[in-house]
Short mmCIF file of C-alpha atoms in Angstrom, two decimals:
data_model
loop_
_atom_site.label_atom_id
_atom_site.label_comp_id
_atom_site.label_asym_id
_atom_site.label_seq_id
_atom_site.Cartn_x
_atom_site.Cartn_y
_atom_site.Cartn_z
CA MET A 93 76.34 343.09 1.96
CA THR A 94 79.07 341.21 3.83
CA VAL A 95 80.18 344.40 5.51
CA ILE A 96 76.64 345.26 6.49
CA LYS A 97 76.13 341.77 7.96
CA GLN A 98 79.41 341.82 9.84
CA THR A 99 78.64 345.25 11.22
CA SER A 100 75.23 344.12 12.37
CA ILE A 101 76.73 341.05 14.03
CA PHE A 102 79.31 343.14 15.92
CA GLY A 103 76.56 345.54 16.91
CA CYS A 104 74.43 342.80 18.35
CA VAL A 105 77.30 341.31 20.30
CA LEU A 106 78.37 344.69 21.65
CA LEU A 107 74.81 345.48 22.68
CA LEU A 108 74.48 342.17 24.46
CA ALA A 109 77.72 342.68 26.30
CA LEU A 110 76.66 346.17 27.45
CA VAL A 111 73.27 344.93 28.65
CA CYS A 112 74.77 341.93 30.52
CA GLY A 113 77.52 344.07 32.00
CA CYS A 114 75.05 346.61 33.35
CA ALA A 115 72.90 343.84 34.83
CA ALA A 116 75.91 342.35 36.58
CA ASP A 117 77.00 345.75 38.01
CA LEU A 118 73.47 346.31 39.28
CA GLU A 119 73.37 342.92 40.90
CA HIS A 120 76.90 343.38 42.35
CA SER A 121 76.01 346.74 43.87
CA SER A 122 72.85 345.41 45.33
CA ASP A 123 74.66 342.42 46.85
CA LYS A 124 77.34 344.66 48.31
CA SER A 125 74.78 346.95 49.88
CA GLY A 126 72.94 344.04 51.40
CA SER A 127 76.04 342.30 52.74
CA GLY A 128 77.32 343.45 56.11
CA GLY A 129 78.93 342.27 59.24
CA SER A 130 82.40 342.66 60.82
CA ILE A 131 84.93 340.58 62.56
CA ASP A 132 85.55 341.13 66.25
CA LYS A 133 89.12 341.29 67.48
CA SER A 134 90.68 341.59 70.86
CA PRO A 135 92.21 345.00 71.86
CA ASN A 136 95.68 343.84 70.91
CA GLY A 137 94.56 342.83 67.34
CA VAL A 138 94.71 339.07 67.92
CA PHE A 139 91.67 336.89 67.51
CA SER A 140 90.60 335.20 70.68
CA ILE A 141 90.36 331.46 70.78
CA GLU A 142 86.91 330.34 71.93
CA SER A 143 86.06 327.00 73.50
CA ASP A 144 83.86 324.40 71.81
CA ASP A 145 80.82 325.83 73.52
CA ASP A 146 81.50 329.24 71.86
CA SER A 147 81.70 327.77 68.31
CA SER A 148 78.06 328.61 67.63
CA ALA A 149 78.64 332.22 68.78
CA LYS A 150 81.61 332.57 66.52
CA THR A 151 79.63 331.24 63.56
CA ALA A 152 76.93 333.77 64.25
CA LYS A 153 79.49 336.59 64.19
CA VAL A 154 80.68 335.75 60.69
CA ALA A 155 77.35 334.41 59.27
CA GLY A 156 77.10 335.08 55.56
CA ARG A 157 80.78 335.97 55.26
CA GLU A 158 83.56 334.15 53.43
CA ILE A 159 86.73 334.36 55.64
CA ILE A 160 90.14 332.86 55.10
CA TYR A 161 91.89 332.08 58.44
CA THR A 162 95.67 331.88 58.58
CA ALA A 163 97.96 331.70 61.64
CA SER A 164 101.58 331.42 62.67
CA VAL A 165 102.66 329.89 65.97
CA ARG A 166 106.22 329.95 67.40
CA LEU A 167 106.80 328.03 70.59
CA VAL A 168 109.31 326.14 72.66
CA ALA A 169 108.38 322.47 72.94
CA ASP A 170 108.61 320.91 76.31
CA ASP A 171 109.49 317.55 74.76
CA PHE A 172 110.85 317.94 71.25
CA ASP A 173 111.44 314.24 70.64
CA THR A 174 107.68 313.54 70.80
CA PHE A 175 106.51 316.92 69.46
CA PRO A 176 106.10 315.83 65.81
CA GLU A 177 104.01 312.81 66.80
CA ARG A 178 101.83 314.87 69.09
CA LEU A 179 101.36 317.63 66.44
CA ALA A 180 100.34 315.00 63.84
CA GLN A 181 97.89 313.47 66.32
CA ILE A 182 96.03 316.75 67.06
CA ALA A 183 95.99 317.49 63.31
CA ILE A 184 94.25 314.19 62.73
CA GLU A 185 91.85 314.81 65.60
CA ALA A 186 90.97 318.16 63.98
CA GLU A 187 90.31 316.34 60.64
CA GLY A 188 93.32 318.13 59.05
CA PHE A 189 96.65 317.08 57.61
CA ILE A 190 100.30 318.18 57.57
CA GLY A 191 101.16 319.63 54.21
CA GLU A 192 104.81 320.41 54.87
CA ALA A 193 107.40 319.41 57.52
CA ASP A 194 111.01 320.38 57.99
CA ILE A 195 113.06 319.19 61.05
CA ALA A 196 116.64 320.31 61.71
CA LYS A 197 118.73 318.23 64.13
CA MET A 198 122.33 319.52 64.06
CA GLN A 199 124.93 318.54 66.68
CA GLY A 200 125.71 321.36 69.00
CA LYS A 201 122.69 323.43 68.03
CA ARG A 202 119.21 323.69 69.32
CA ARG A 203 116.93 321.35 67.39
CA SER A 204 113.98 322.91 65.64
CA GLY A 205 111.36 322.22 63.09
CA SER A 206 108.62 323.85 61.05
CA TRP A 207 105.24 322.51 59.90
CA VAL A 208 102.42 323.68 57.69
CA ILE A 209 99.01 322.25 58.67
CA ARG A 210 95.62 322.56 56.91
CA VAL A 211 92.54 322.12 59.10
CA PRO A 212 88.88 322.75 58.46
CA SER A 213 87.86 326.30 59.44
CA THR A 214 85.25 324.92 61.77
CA LYS A 215 88.08 323.25 63.76
CA TYR A 216 90.41 326.16 63.60
CA ALA A 217 89.94 327.49 67.18
CA THR A 218 90.17 323.99 68.71
CA PHE A 219 93.34 323.21 66.80
CA MET A 220 95.02 326.45 67.70
CA ARG A 221 94.26 325.88 71.39
CA ALA A 222 95.76 322.40 71.16
CA VAL A 223 98.94 323.56 69.39
CA ILE A 224 99.60 326.31 71.93
CA GLY A 225 99.22 323.65 74.70
CA LEU A 226 102.19 321.67 73.24
CA GLY A 227 104.75 324.04 74.63
CA VAL A 228 105.53 327.60 75.71
CA PRO A 229 104.33 330.04 73.02
CA GLU A 230 106.79 332.74 72.03
CA SER A 231 104.53 334.38 69.43
CA VAL A 232 101.09 333.74 67.98
CA LYS A 233 99.90 335.63 64.87
CA GLU A 234 96.44 335.19 63.43
CA LYS A 235 94.79 336.73 60.40
CA ALA A 236 91.30 336.64 59.05
CA ASN A 237 90.86 337.75 55.45
CA ASP A 238 87.29 338.52 54.43
CA VAL A 239 86.91 337.61 50.72
CA THR A 240 83.11 337.95 50.57
CA ASP A 241 83.30 340.81 48.12
CA LYS A 242 85.55 338.79 45.81
CA PHE A 243 83.07 335.93 45.89
CA ILE A 244 80.20 338.30 45.02
CA ASP A 245 82.21 340.00 42.25
CA LEU A 246 83.27 336.67 40.66
CA GLN A 247 79.78 335.21 40.87
CA ALA A 248 78.26 338.25 39.22
CA ARG A 249 80.89 338.18 36.46
CA ILE A 250 80.26 334.51 35.84
CA LYS A 251 76.53 335.05 35.71
CA SER A 252 76.85 337.89 33.21
CA GLY A 253 79.26 335.93 31.22
CA LYS A 254 76.93 332.93 31.03
CA GLN A 255 74.07 335.17 29.93
CA LEU A 256 76.27 336.65 27.17
CA GLU A 257 77.31 333.16 26.16
CA GLU A 258 73.63 332.12 25.74
CA GLN A 259 72.89 335.21 23.67
CA ILE A 260 75.88 334.62 21.39
CA ILE A 261 74.81 330.94 20.96
CA LYS A 262 71.34 332.05 19.97
CA LEU A 263 72.77 334.66 17.57
CA LEU A 264 75.06 332.01 16.07
CA GLU A 265 72.10 329.62 15.59
CA ARG A 266 70.11 332.31 13.80
CA GLN A 267 73.06 333.52 11.73
CA GLY A 268 73.24 332.02 8.29
CA GLY A 269 75.62 334.44 6.63
CA GLN A 270 79.15 334.16 5.44
CA LEU A 271 81.71 331.83 6.95
CA GLU A 272 83.88 334.72 8.02
CA ASP A 273 80.95 336.21 10.00
CA ILE A 274 80.32 332.86 11.72
CA LEU A 275 83.97 332.46 12.68
CA THR A 276 84.00 335.94 14.17
CA VAL A 277 81.06 335.08 16.40
CA GLU A 278 82.60 331.74 17.38
CA ARG A 279 85.86 333.50 18.41
CA GLU A 280 83.91 335.81 20.61
CA LEU A 281 82.09 332.83 22.10
CA ALA A 282 85.38 331.11 22.85
CA ARG A 283 86.70 334.23 24.58
CA VAL A 284 83.62 334.53 26.78
CA ARG A 285 83.87 330.85 27.76
CA MET A 286 87.51 331.18 28.66
CA GLU A 287 86.75 334.12 30.92
CA ILE A 288 83.97 332.14 32.57
CA GLU A 289 86.34 329.22 33.25
CA GLN A 290 89.00 331.53 34.68
CA LYS A 291 86.52 333.04 37.07
CA GLU A 292 85.20 329.64 38.09
CA GLY A 293 88.77 328.53 38.82
CA GLN A 294 89.29 331.57 41.07
CA ILE A 295 86.14 330.78 42.98
CA ARG A 296 87.28 327.14 43.53
CA PHE A 297 90.59 328.40 44.85
CA LEU A 298 88.90 330.75 47.24
CA GLU A 299 86.51 328.05 48.41
CA ASN A 300 89.45 325.82 49.19
CA GLN A 301 91.19 328.62 51.18
CA VAL A 302 87.96 329.36 53.05
CA ALA A 303 87.16 325.70 53.86
CA LEU A 304 90.69 324.87 55.08
CA SER A 305 92.65 327.18 57.37
CA THR A 306 96.48 327.28 57.09
CA ILE A 307 98.50 327.23 60.28
CA SER A 308 102.34 327.45 60.27
CA VAL A 309 103.98 326.04 63.38
CA TYR A 310 107.60 326.62 64.37
CA ALA A 311 108.98 324.71 67.40
CA SER A 312 112.38 324.35 69.07
CA GLU A 313 113.64 322.57 72.08
CA PRO A 314 114.31 324.50 75.33
CA THR A 315 117.97 323.51 75.75
CA THR A 316 120.91 322.97 73.39
CA PHE A 317 122.95 319.86 72.88
CA THR A 318 126.09 319.60 74.95
CA PRO A 319 129.05 318.90 72.64
CA GLU A 320 131.46 316.16 73.49
CA GLN A 321 134.20 317.24 75.95
CA THR A 322 137.84 317.25 74.84
CA LYS A 323 139.71 314.13 76.11
CA PRO A 324 142.87 314.46 78.31
CA PHE A 325 146.28 314.30 76.63
CA SER A 326 147.07 310.82 77.90
CA GLN A 327 143.75 309.40 76.63
CA ARG A 328 144.38 311.03 73.22
CA ILE A 329 147.92 309.46 73.01
CA THR A 330 146.59 306.04 73.94
CA GLY A 331 143.75 306.34 71.46
CA GLU A 332 146.08 307.35 68.61
CA TRP A 333 148.49 304.50 69.46
CA GLN A 334 145.71 301.94 69.43
CA ALA A 335 144.41 303.40 66.21
CA SER A 336 147.88 303.11 64.60
CA LEU A 337 148.28 299.53 65.75
CA LEU A 338 144.82 298.71 64.30
CA ARG A 339 145.80 300.30 61.01
CA ALA A 340 149.12 298.40 60.89
CA ARG A 341 147.31 295.07 61.61
CA THR A 342 144.77 295.82 58.92
CA THR A 343 147.51 296.62 56.35
CA PHE A 344 149.44 293.47 57.16
CA GLU A 345 146.30 291.35 56.82
CA GLU A 346 145.55 292.96 53.45
CA ILE A 347 149.09 292.28 52.22
CA ALA A 348 148.89 288.63 53.41
CA VAL A 349 145.62 288.16 51.67
CA TRP A 350 147.06 289.60 48.46
CA PHE A 351 150.09 287.33 48.52
CA ALA A 352 147.87 284.33 49.19
CA ALA A 353 145.66 285.26 46.18
CA ASN A 354 148.64 285.87 43.80
CA GLY A 355 151.22 283.36 45.22
CA ILE A 356 151.36 281.11 42.15
CA ILE A 357 151.92 284.06 39.80
CA LEU A 358 154.68 285.38 42.04
CA VAL A 359 156.45 282.00 42.17
CA GLY A 360 156.37 281.71 38.36
CA TRP A 361 157.76 285.26 38.02
CA LEU A 362 160.49 284.46 40.52
CA ILE A 363 161.56 281.25 38.76
CA GLY A 364 161.67 283.06 35.39
CA LEU A 365 163.78 285.89 36.78
CA CYS A 366 166.21 283.39 38.33
CA LEU A 367 166.61 281.53 35.04
CA ALA A 368 167.06 284.78 33.08
CA TRP A 369 169.68 285.97 35.61
CA THR A 370 171.54 282.70 35.48
CA LEU A 371 171.65 282.74 31.62
CA PHE A 372 172.83 286.31 31.74
CA ILE A 373 175.68 285.64 34.12
CA ARG A 374 176.84 282.61 32.17
CA ARG A 375 176.90 284.58 28.89
CA LEU A 376 178.76 287.45 30.56
CA TRP A 377 181.28 285.00 32.02
CA LYS A 378 181.94 283.52 28.54
CA LEU A 379 182.49 286.92 27.02
CA LEU A 380 185.00 287.82 29.72
CA GLY A 381 186.86 284.53 29.20
CA ARG A 382 187.18 285.17 25.44
CA GLN A 383 188.55 288.64 25.96
CA GLN A 384 191.21 287.34 28.32
#
């Protein structure tokens, strides 16, 4: 009887999984057939940057689509000293933030820096236009990744998983058999719930990427630092002589300070040595007198 019950449970679970899976596939295919639209690009493959007045037109082009915008900008800053502050200011104005910054200032080399900024997708075009205006652009790369199909697929899988979860819960409530059969159904329920949580996490990640665009900015200054010129021979000799005198003075002062701090101890040692030497000489003199 236990075998028959277990077989019936597995059969019910398998049947529910097949039914829900078919329903999800049907819904997925219907959503795909109904979803359309494309992204317009310029002839050179780079997305054009619209003005604020064209933001509604841009939204209309990608209505109903989930798009992740990423960009990379390399430019020569006209004023590198104030560039980080100006970049941070336009990021704040675009309601974004700087997620990563790395500035290199090495003597004798051209100063440079890299930043990773996250801004809302609705402010993407405005921010890109402002960044390019901070200097002379050397290269601008933009990419739009349409993840609408991923969203539809994940949502369909989550929906079918939740339907299967409800059916398993109902089956578990009706089941009053052996403990082993109940544990088998509960393990299947736990597996379904784990898959649902994984899919929901993937959707949250995609939503974050869609909501906030990622822009990588690399900037450098237009000129290089001029290294310090080599001094004439006479100035080098004079400098070394002054440095040696300074070192000698410093050494003498340190010795004087040491003697002042340990003067009493040195006097005591000196008196002791004098007494010991005097006694030694006297004893030696006596020995020599006896031998004669």
